[in-house]
């Protein structure tokens, strides 16, 4: 039962108001993790610290994640046009780029652990893995939503006129991207600079 | 309504249809039923938390008593705090949010009925999860604010239950806040502008924004605590480079807004009750609303007054002392507005009114001792003594619980279709009022004389007067118990009686009283169009030449009955659903999986969670829309 926009007090669909509210709350969630990281970024306990970061490698996977916002926009606009084939294609492309990013993170995490920086090595490592790990979990949830969306359009459970669903997943996806820009800058780039 | 008719599907995704019988309570998405479920559950937890308090008081009646061992005492006072805050006052407020918000804004339901059911079940499972710790080796024992490093370095999983249990309750609150914000902003009846909203709705909106932004902060702190407990990270372990003060910052950055999350709903209820029984509109509506919003904003800037004794330095202490004193200004504005609402009114001293007046008086005392804590040297003297215990009980019991009790008596006829007995209600009020003041008033003195909080014995050396004041406190707590028994007796008696309450027993002002009693599932036969603040009052009364209210001759409000039936057939409320229950049932399993590092439990939880999510997504919007 989609609520037509003109029936609501704000003229917006309920789901859109709700997703904006939820994403507002997510900013505080990552804000608290980023603050904790800033507090601990030098507390390495004689373990390895920021020198482990491979900036070129992470830049590439960050670039892939940022580009996935472009395909997400394309997916949404295809859905608005009712072009479900193209929409599915762009959704899957977005999910694929998300998976590349997660693959990069898995590779990065294993490398760090091999080089002596595990979750419990130091306050720095704990704060780093908690922050980037929770971001990775958010991306993973986003990938699950994208794959489900693609599957549901195939089964005709998400109809061409229900582009608000794509829009909402898109808003979530863009949020995850924006947060990554902040995390990448604060965690990787500033200490390296 | 929904695009075409939806044929009843034969799959597992069929939606249940029963709206009667016990099964309907498990699958309901009706905001009124969910509100009642919140209320009943919170009241059950209130009795448990109260029982813990009575044991604490019995232990403290003598300086060196041995009613409870030190360890059990630690668990009881910790669980008493957690219970009263997270399992009583917050869900009681949620009960009123659920029941009242759609009715007061002229809506048929909340924006997301299934999400609403989810938040109830997550609350229930979070509470059961926390209490299951008593069975599995010991309840949380590090104080309700779980200060690190005590909470992270002690052996045993007590505080792991705290970390995960509060996390589940936080998920519940977050879901509810998104839902209520959307409902209030987006589902107001035609003509119901923001500045015509009932004050209760305004306070609910502020509270839900506070929840929206406070819950993620505590979520992060709880994750870090859980990691410290379960995986031995060192977020808060000074020995390995962590900083216990981080816990305090994150906790109080949540915890101080939380204080307003607890008190603002009661302020909203009192702002509805006082005008009705003073037969006057609320004095300074705009000032009350803006003061409430200001408290919401300023609540974020005062957290470090909980940390004056940490040693943050003179600059931080001064800044937070000032900000804390400033927040008394909007609070004071509200108190004056309530007093001026009663001023010159034709006051009817009904039970809800007595509780509302009690709220204003007791909350003022609690607020004033709060200002004392803003003065840093004062705070250094009072912190960690019973003076603080007295202060926050005057705010949260004298404030929040008095307001909630007033709200219960006031809205009971709308909730259950019957009036609570006024005579028993007044006995309840006076026992409650006297017991409350006897229990918590003396704590101010005992605290100033040096009795520390959180210790199970205080030793003879504090002197016999401290012991005497403690005996008075214990006596007061027992009087409160009697008053609660009177209330339960009253509720039971009302439940047994056949007398149906009138639709508008108090001659009230707001839209919820426009509905018949009991409220039909769809709330309003016709969504009302709003032209005034206090819309319902203006439908009943007009002004004569002298500006006095005179009843409108019969008719105006009966128009709605005339239209009855005309629209009724077209209203299709959302069908019940299994999936909120399934989805939330996954949470405690994941919780056990984390605490006991058990993959199996975690996988069971995850399967339930994902089944719930996909079932939710795939079930039809409605089963057999006509």
JSON list of C-alpha atoms in Angstrom, two decimals, chain B residues 377-472:
[
{"chain": "B", "resi": 377, "resn": "UNK", "atom": "CA", "xyz": [32.48, 22.74, 44.24]},
{"chain": "B", "resi": 378, "resn": "UNK", "atom": "CA", "xyz": [29.02, 21.71, 45.42]},
{"chain": "B", "resi": 379, "resn": "UNK", "atom": "CA", "xyz": [29.13, 18.79, 43.05]},
{"chain": "B", "resi": 380, "resn": "UNK", "atom": "CA", "xyz": [32.53, 17.71, 44.32]},
{"chain": "B", "resi": 381, "resn": "UNK", "atom": "CA", "xyz": [30.96, 17.46, 47.77]},
{"chain": "B", "resi": 382, "resn": "UNK", "atom": "CA", "xyz": [27.75, 15.72, 46.70]},
{"chain": "B", "resi": 383, "resn": "UNK", "atom": "CA", "xyz": [28.85, 13.39, 43.95]},
{"chain": "B", "resi": 384, "resn": "UNK", "atom": "CA", "xyz": [28.56, 9.68, 44.70]},
{"chain": "B", "resi": 385, "resn": "UNK", "atom": "CA", "xyz": [26.50, 10.36, 47.80]},
{"chain": "B", "resi": 386, "resn": "UNK", "atom": "CA", "xyz": [22.83, 9.78, 48.49]},
{"chain": "B", "resi": 387, "resn": "UNK", "atom": "CA", "xyz": [22.21, 13.45, 47.72]},
{"chain": "B", "resi": 388, "resn": "UNK", "atom": "CA", "xyz": [22.51, 12.57, 44.04]},
{"chain": "B", "resi": 389, "resn": "UNK", "atom": "CA", "xyz": [20.23, 9.58, 44.53]},
{"chain": "B", "resi": 390, "resn": "UNK", "atom": "CA", "xyz": [17.65, 11.89, 46.10]},
{"chain": "B", "resi": 391, "resn": "UNK", "atom": "CA", "xyz": [18.01, 14.38, 43.23]},
{"chain": "B", "resi": 392, "resn": "UNK", "atom": "CA", "xyz": [17.44, 11.99, 40.38]},
{"chain": "B", "resi": 393, "resn": "UNK", "atom": "CA", "xyz": [14.60, 10.22, 42.14]},
{"chain": "B", "resi": 394, "resn": "UNK", "atom": "CA", "xyz": [12.86, 13.56, 42.55]},
{"chain": "B", "resi": 395, "resn": "UNK", "atom": "CA", "xyz": [13.29, 14.07, 38.81]},
{"chain": "B", "resi": 396, "resn": "UNK", "atom": "CA", "xyz": [12.50, 10.56, 37.59]},
{"chain": "B", "resi": 397, "resn": "UNK", "atom": "CA", "xyz": [10.05, 9.35, 40.22]},
{"chain": "B", "resi": 398, "resn": "UNK", "atom": "CA", "xyz": [8.65, 12.70, 41.36]},
{"chain": "B", "resi": 399, "resn": "UNK", "atom": "CA", "xyz": [8.74, 13.80, 37.75]},
{"chain": "B", "resi": 400, "resn": "UNK", "atom": "CA", "xyz": [8.45, 11.06, 35.16]},
{"chain": "B", "resi": 401, "resn": "UNK", "atom": "CA", "xyz": [6.49, 8.52, 37.22]},
{"chain": "B", "resi": 402, "resn": "UNK", "atom": "CA", "xyz": [4.09, 11.09, 38.68]},
{"chain": "B", "resi": 403, "resn": "UNK", "atom": "CA", "xyz": [3.38, 12.33, 35.16]},
{"chain": "B", "resi": 404, "resn": "UNK", "atom": "CA", "xyz": [2.92, 8.80, 33.83]},
{"chain": "B", "resi": 405, "resn": "UNK", "atom": "CA", "xyz": [0.57, 7.91, 36.70]},
{"chain": "B", "resi": 406, "resn": "UNK", "atom": "CA", "xyz": [-1.45, 11.04, 36.00]},
{"chain": "B", "resi": 407, "resn": "UNK", "atom": "CA", "xyz": [-1.55, 10.04, 32.35]},
{"chain": "B", "resi": 408, "resn": "UNK", "atom": "CA", "xyz": [-2.76, 6.55, 33.26]},
{"chain": "B", "resi": 409, "resn": "UNK", "atom": "CA", "xyz": [-5.69, 7.86, 35.30]},
{"chain": "B", "resi": 410, "resn": "UNK", "atom": "CA", "xyz": [-6.44, 10.47, 32.65]},
{"chain": "B", "resi": 411, "resn": "UNK", "atom": "CA", "xyz": [-6.41, 8.23, 29.57]},
{"chain": "B", "resi": 412, "resn": "UNK", "atom": "CA", "xyz": [-7.61, 5.00, 31.22]},
{"chain": "B", "resi": 413, "resn": "UNK", "atom": "CA", "xyz": [-11.18, 5.49, 29.94]},
{"chain": "B", "resi": 414, "resn": "UNK", "atom": "CA", "xyz": [-9.86, 5.83, 26.38]},
{"chain": "B", "resi": 415, "resn": "UNK", "atom": "CA", "xyz": [-7.45, 2.91, 26.80]},
{"chain": "B", "resi": 416, "resn": "UNK", "atom": "CA", "xyz": [-9.81, 0.41, 28.42]},
{"chain": "B", "resi": 417, "resn": "UNK", "atom": "CA", "xyz": [-13.26, 1.97, 28.10]},
{"chain": "B", "resi": 418, "resn": "UNK", "atom": "CA", "xyz": [-13.75, 2.21, 31.86]},
{"chain": "B", "resi": 419, "resn": "UNK", "atom": "CA", "xyz": [-13.11, 4.81, 34.55]},
{"chain": "B", "resi": 420, "resn": "UNK", "atom": "CA", "xyz": [-10.73, 4.06, 37.39]},
{"chain": "B", "resi": 421, "resn": "UNK", "atom": "CA", "xyz": [-12.29, 4.54, 40.79]},
{"chain": "B", "resi": 422, "resn": "UNK", "atom": "CA", "xyz": [-11.70, 8.12, 41.96]},
{"chain": "B", "resi": 423, "resn": "UNK", "atom": "CA", "xyz": [-11.76, 7.37, 45.69]},
{"chain": "B", "resi": 424, "resn": "UNK", "atom": "CA", "xyz": [-9.17, 4.60, 45.39]},
{"chain": "B", "resi": 425, "resn": "UNK", "atom": "CA", "xyz": [-7.26, 6.82, 43.01]},
{"chain": "B", "resi": 426, "resn": "UNK", "atom": "CA", "xyz": [-7.01, 9.55, 45.62]},
{"chain": "B", "resi": 427, "resn": "UNK", "atom": "CA", "xyz": [-5.92, 7.05, 48.27]},
{"chain": "B", "resi": 428, "resn": "UNK", "atom": "CA", "xyz": [-3.31, 5.85, 45.81]},
{"chain": "B", "resi": 429, "resn": "UNK", "atom": "CA", "xyz": [-2.13, 9.40, 45.18]},
{"chain": "B", "resi": 430, "resn": "UNK", "atom": "CA", "xyz": [-1.78, 10.42, 48.82]},
{"chain": "B", "resi": 431, "resn": "UNK", "atom": "CA", "xyz": [0.00, 7.19, 49.86]},
{"chain": "B", "resi": 432, "resn": "UNK", "atom": "CA", "xyz": [2.26, 7.50, 46.82]},
{"chain": "B", "resi": 433, "resn": "UNK", "atom": "CA", "xyz": [2.97, 11.19, 47.52]},
{"chain": "B", "resi": 434, "resn": "UNK", "atom": "CA", "xyz": [3.70, 10.73, 51.21]},
{"chain": "B", "resi": 435, "resn": "UNK", "atom": "CA", "xyz": [5.66, 7.52, 50.67]},
{"chain": "B", "resi": 436, "resn": "UNK", "atom": "CA", "xyz": [7.70, 9.14, 47.93]},
{"chain": "B", "resi": 437, "resn": "UNK", "atom": "CA", "xyz": [8.69, 12.13, 50.04]},
{"chain": "B", "resi": 438, "resn": "UNK", "atom": "CA", "xyz": [9.49, 9.97, 53.06]},
{"chain": "B", "resi": 439, "resn": "UNK", "atom": "CA", "xyz": [11.60, 7.65, 50.93]},
{"chain": "B", "resi": 440, "resn": "UNK", "atom": "CA", "xyz": [13.62, 10.20, 49.00]},
{"chain": "B", "resi": 441, "resn": "UNK", "atom": "CA", "xyz": [13.49, 13.42, 51.02]},
{"chain": "B", "resi": 442, "resn": "UNK", "atom": "CA", "xyz": [15.74, 12.09, 53.80]},
{"chain": "B", "resi": 443, "resn": "UNK", "atom": "CA", "xyz": [18.30, 10.94, 51.24]},
{"chain": "B", "resi": 444, "resn": "UNK", "atom": "CA", "xyz": [19.24, 14.58, 50.71]},
{"chain": "B", "resi": 445, "resn": "UNK", "atom": "CA", "xyz": [20.25, 14.77, 54.36]},
{"chain": "B", "resi": 446, "resn": "UNK", "atom": "CA", "xyz": [21.88, 11.34, 54.53]},
{"chain": "B", "resi": 447, "resn": "UNK", "atom": "CA", "xyz": [23.86, 12.27, 51.42]},
{"chain": "B", "resi": 448, "resn": "UNK", "atom": "CA", "xyz": [25.05, 15.58, 52.82]},
{"chain": "B", "resi": 449, "resn": "UNK", "atom": "CA", "xyz": [26.04, 13.75, 56.00]},
{"chain": "B", "resi": 450, "resn": "UNK", "atom": "CA", "xyz": [28.26, 11.58, 53.82]},
{"chain": "B", "resi": 451, "resn": "UNK", "atom": "CA", "xyz": [26.42, 8.35, 53.05]},
{"chain": "B", "resi": 452, "resn": "UNK", "atom": "CA", "xyz": [27.97, 7.02, 49.83]},
{"chain": "B", "resi": 453, "resn": "UNK", "atom": "CA", "xyz": [25.77, 5.52, 47.14]},
{"chain": "B", "resi": 454, "resn": "UNK", "atom": "CA", "xyz": [26.27, 2.01, 45.69]},
{"chain": "B", "resi": 455, "resn": "UNK", "atom": "CA", "xyz": [27.61, 0.54, 48.97]},
{"chain": "B", "resi": 456, "resn": "UNK", "atom": "CA", "xyz": [25.66, -2.13, 50.77]},
{"chain": "B", "resi": 457, "resn": "UNK", "atom": "CA", "xyz": [26.76, -1.08, 54.27]},
{"chain": "B", "resi": 458, "resn": "UNK", "atom": "CA", "xyz": [27.54, 2.43, 55.44]},
{"chain": "B", "resi": 459, "resn": "UNK", "atom": "CA", "xyz": [29.05, 1.67, 58.81]},
{"chain": "B", "resi": 460, "resn": "UNK", "atom": "CA", "xyz": [28.29, 3.04, 62.24]},
{"chain": "B", "resi": 461, "resn": "UNK", "atom": "CA", "xyz": [30.90, 5.77, 61.99]},
{"chain": "B", "resi": 462, "resn": "UNK", "atom": "CA", "xyz": [28.55, 7.96, 59.94]},
{"chain": "B", "resi": 463, "resn": "UNK", "atom": "CA", "xyz": [26.49, 8.36, 63.05]},
{"chain": "B", "resi": 464, "resn": "UNK", "atom": "CA", "xyz": [23.10, 7.28, 64.28]},
{"chain": "B", "resi": 465, "resn": "UNK", "atom": "CA", "xyz": [21.25, 10.11, 62.53]},
{"chain": "B", "resi": 466, "resn": "UNK", "atom": "CA", "xyz": [22.18, 8.71, 59.12]},
{"chain": "B", "resi": 467, "resn": "UNK", "atom": "CA", "xyz": [20.81, 5.37, 60.20]},
{"chain": "B", "resi": 468, "resn": "UNK", "atom": "CA", "xyz": [17.60, 7.01, 61.42]},
{"chain": "B", "resi": 469, "resn": "UNK", "atom": "CA", "xyz": [17.08, 8.84, 58.13]},
{"chain": "B", "resi": 470, "resn": "UNK", "atom": "CA", "xyz": [17.60, 5.56, 56.32]},
{"chain": "B", "resi": 471, "resn": "UNK", "atom": "CA", "xyz": [14.90, 3.97, 58.42]},
{"chain": "B", "resi": 472, "resn": "UNK", "atom": "CA", "xyz": [12.54, 6.76, 57.41]}
]
